[in-house]
PDB file of C-alpha atoms in Angstrom:
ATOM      1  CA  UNK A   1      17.504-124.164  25.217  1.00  0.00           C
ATOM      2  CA  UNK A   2      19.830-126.817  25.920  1.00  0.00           C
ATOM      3  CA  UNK A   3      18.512-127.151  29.213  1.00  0.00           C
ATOM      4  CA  UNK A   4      15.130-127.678  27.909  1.00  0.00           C
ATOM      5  CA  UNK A   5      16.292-129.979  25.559  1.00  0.00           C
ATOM      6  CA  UNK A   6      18.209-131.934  28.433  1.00  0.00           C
ATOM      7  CA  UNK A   7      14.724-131.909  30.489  1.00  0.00           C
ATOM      8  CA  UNK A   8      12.587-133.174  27.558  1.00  0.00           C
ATOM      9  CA  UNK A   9      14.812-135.621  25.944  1.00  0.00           C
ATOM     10  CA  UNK A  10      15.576-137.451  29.623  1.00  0.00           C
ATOM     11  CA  UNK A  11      11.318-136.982  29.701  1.00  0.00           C
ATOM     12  CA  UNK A  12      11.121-138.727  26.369  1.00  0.00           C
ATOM     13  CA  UNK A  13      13.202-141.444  27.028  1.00  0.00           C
ATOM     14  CA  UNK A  14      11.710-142.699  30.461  1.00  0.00           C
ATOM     15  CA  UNK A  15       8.242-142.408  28.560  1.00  0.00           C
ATOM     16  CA  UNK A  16       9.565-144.326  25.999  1.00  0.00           C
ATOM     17  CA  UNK A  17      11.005-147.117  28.385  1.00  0.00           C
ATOM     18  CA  UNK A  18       7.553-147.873  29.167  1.00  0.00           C
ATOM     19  CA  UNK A  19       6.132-148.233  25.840  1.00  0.00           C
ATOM     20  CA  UNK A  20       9.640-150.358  25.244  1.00  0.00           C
ATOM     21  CA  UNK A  21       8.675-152.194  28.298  1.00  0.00           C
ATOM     22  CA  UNK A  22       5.081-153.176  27.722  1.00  0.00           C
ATOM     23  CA  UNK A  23       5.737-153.675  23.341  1.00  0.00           C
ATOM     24  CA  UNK A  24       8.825-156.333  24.050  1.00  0.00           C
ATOM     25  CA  UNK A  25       6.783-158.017  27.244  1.00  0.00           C
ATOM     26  CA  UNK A  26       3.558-157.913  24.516  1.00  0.00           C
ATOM     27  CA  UNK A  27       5.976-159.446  21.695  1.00  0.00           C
ATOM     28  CA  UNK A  28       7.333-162.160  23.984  1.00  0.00           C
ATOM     29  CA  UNK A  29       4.049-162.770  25.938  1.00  0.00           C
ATOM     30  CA  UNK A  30       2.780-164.040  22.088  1.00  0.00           C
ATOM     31  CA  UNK A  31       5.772-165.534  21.196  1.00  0.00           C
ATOM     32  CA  UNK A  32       5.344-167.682  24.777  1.00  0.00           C
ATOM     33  CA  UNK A  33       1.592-168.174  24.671  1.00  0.00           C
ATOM     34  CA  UNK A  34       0.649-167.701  21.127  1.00  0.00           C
ATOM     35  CA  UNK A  35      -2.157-165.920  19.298  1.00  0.00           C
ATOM     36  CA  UNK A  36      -5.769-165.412  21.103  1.00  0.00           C
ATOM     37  CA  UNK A  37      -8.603-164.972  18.020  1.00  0.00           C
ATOM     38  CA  UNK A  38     -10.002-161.634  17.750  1.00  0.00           C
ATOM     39  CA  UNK A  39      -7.976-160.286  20.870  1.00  0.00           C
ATOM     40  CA  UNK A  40      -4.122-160.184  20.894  1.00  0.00           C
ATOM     41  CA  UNK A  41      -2.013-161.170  17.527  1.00  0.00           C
ATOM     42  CA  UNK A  42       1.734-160.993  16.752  1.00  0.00           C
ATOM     43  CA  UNK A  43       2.705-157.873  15.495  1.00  0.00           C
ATOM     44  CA  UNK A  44       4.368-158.150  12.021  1.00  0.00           C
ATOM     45  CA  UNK A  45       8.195-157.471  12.673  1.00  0.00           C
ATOM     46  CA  UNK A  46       9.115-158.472  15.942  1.00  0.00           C
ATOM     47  CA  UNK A  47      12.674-157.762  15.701  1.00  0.00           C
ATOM     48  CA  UNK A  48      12.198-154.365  14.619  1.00  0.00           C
ATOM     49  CA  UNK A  49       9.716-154.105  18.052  1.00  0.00           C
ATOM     50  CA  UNK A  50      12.118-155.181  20.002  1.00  0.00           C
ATOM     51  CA  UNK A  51      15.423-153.427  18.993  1.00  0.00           C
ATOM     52  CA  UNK A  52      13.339-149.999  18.929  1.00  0.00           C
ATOM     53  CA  UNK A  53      12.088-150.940  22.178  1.00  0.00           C
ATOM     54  CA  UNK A  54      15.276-150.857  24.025  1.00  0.00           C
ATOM     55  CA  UNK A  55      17.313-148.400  21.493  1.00  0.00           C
ATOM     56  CA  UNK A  56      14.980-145.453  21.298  1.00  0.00           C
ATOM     57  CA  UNK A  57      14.409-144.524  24.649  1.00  0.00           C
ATOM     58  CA  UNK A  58      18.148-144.892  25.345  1.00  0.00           C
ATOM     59  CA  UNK A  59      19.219-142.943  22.277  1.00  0.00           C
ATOM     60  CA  UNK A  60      16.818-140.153  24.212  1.00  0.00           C
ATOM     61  CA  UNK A  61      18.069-140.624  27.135  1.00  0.00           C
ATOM     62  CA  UNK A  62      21.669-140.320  25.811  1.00  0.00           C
ATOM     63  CA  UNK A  63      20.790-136.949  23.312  1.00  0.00           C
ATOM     64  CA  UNK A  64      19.304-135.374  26.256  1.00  0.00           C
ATOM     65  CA  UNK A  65      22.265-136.128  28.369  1.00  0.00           C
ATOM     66  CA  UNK A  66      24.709-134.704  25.978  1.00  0.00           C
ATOM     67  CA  UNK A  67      22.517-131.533  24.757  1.00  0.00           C
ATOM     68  CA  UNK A  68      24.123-129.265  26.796  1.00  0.00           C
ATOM     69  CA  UNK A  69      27.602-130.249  26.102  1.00  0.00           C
ATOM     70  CA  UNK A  70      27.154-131.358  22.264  1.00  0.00           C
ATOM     71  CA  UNK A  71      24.171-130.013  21.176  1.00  0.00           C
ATOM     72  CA  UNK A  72      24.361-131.380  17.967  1.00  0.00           C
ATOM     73  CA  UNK A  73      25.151-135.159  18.631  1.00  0.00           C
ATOM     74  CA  UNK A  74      22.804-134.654  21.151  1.00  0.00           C
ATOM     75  CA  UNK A  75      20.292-133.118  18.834  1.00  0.00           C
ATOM     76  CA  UNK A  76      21.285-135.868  16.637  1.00  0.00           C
ATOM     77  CA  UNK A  77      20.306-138.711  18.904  1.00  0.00           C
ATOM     78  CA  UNK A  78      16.972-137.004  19.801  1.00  0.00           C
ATOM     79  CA  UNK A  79      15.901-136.854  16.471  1.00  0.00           C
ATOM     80  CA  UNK A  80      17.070-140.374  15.748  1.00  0.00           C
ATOM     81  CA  UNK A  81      15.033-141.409  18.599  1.00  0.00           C
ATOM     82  CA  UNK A  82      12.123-140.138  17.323  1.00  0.00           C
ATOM     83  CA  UNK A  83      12.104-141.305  14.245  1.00  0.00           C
ATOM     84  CA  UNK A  84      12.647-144.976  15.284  1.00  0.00           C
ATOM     85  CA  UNK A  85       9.925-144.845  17.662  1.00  0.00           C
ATOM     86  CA  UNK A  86       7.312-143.151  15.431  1.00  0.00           C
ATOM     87  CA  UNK A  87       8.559-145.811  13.025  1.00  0.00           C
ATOM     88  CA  UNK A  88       8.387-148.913  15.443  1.00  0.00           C
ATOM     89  CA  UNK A  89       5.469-148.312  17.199  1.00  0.00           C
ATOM     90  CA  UNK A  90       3.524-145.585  15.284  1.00  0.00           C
ATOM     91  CA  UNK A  91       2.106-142.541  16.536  1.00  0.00           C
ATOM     92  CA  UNK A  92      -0.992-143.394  18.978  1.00  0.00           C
ATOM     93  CA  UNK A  93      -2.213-142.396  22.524  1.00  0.00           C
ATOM     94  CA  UNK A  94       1.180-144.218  24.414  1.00  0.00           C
ATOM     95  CA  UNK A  95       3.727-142.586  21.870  1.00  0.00           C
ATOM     96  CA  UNK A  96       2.537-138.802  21.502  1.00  0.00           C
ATOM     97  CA  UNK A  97       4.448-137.365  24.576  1.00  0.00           C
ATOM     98  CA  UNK A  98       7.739-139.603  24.226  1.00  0.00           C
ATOM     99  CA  UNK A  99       7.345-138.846  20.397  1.00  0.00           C
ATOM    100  CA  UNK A 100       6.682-135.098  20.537  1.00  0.00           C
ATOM    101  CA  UNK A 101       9.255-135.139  23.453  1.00  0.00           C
ATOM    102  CA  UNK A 102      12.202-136.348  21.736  1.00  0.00           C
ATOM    103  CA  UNK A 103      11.403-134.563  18.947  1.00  0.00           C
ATOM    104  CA  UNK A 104      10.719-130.575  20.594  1.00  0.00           C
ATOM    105  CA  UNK A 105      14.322-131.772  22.472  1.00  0.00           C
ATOM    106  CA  UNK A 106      16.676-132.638  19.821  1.00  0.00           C
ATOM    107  CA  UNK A 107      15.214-129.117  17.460  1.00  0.00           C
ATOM    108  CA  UNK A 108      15.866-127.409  20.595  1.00  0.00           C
ATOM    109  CA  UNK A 109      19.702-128.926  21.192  1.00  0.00           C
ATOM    110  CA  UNK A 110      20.142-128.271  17.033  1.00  0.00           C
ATOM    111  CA  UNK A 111      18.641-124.500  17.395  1.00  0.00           C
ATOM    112  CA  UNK A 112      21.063-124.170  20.335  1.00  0.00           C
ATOM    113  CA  UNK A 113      24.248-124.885  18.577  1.00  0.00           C
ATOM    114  CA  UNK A 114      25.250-121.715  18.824  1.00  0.00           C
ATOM    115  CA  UNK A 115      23.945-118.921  20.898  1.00  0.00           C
ATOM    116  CA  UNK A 116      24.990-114.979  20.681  1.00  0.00           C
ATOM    117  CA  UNK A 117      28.404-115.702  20.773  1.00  0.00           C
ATOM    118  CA  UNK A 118      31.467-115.452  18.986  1.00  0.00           C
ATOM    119  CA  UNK A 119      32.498-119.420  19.405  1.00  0.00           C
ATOM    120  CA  UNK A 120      30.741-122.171  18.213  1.00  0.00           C
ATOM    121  CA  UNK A 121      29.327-124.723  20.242  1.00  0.00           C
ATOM    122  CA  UNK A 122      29.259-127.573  18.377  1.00  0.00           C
TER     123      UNK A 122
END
């Protein structure tokens, strides 16, 4: 399990760079040209865009990194990651996989705290 959780959360957070990539370029891209009518608004809380855009995918990156040695920070981080991007950017077509990813990972790296044996993994 904490293999799979490695595998999915480094998935999850290289999906996520590019919705991070194209939401903070979108953000700034108004910001530098301004609004077009009917077509391409700013979104409501660009701050919240942006830090989301560059902390989610590397709080995957980092809980999938550390599953197999801390499960449960890493577990931890996965779960965080999740949760700020389904809160950021909402759950659509671009964010199901890095979403569901991050999410499958960091259940996995908690369920593998400790296996069938007598020390504790955590």
């Amino acid at each position: 399990m904490r293999n799979a959780a490695l595998t999915l959360g480094i998935l999850a957070g290289i999906a996520g760079m590019f919705v991070g990539f194209f939401s903070y370029g979108y953000t700034a891209a108004i910001e530098h040209w301004g609004e077009i009518d009917g077509l391409a608004v700013q979104v409501s809380d660009v701050d919240l865009i942006r830090t989301m855009s560059v902390l989610a995918p590397m709080l995957a990156i980092a809980g999938g990194a550390m599953a197999r040695a801390r499960a449960l920070w890493g577990g931890v981080l996965l779960i965080l990651s999740a949760g700020g991007m389904y809160h950021a950017f909402g759950f659509n077509v671009f964010t199901m996989f890095p979403i569901a990813f991050a999410a499958t990972a960091g259940l996995l790296a908690l369920a593998a705290g400790k296996p069938d044996q007598e020390t504790a993994h955590f």
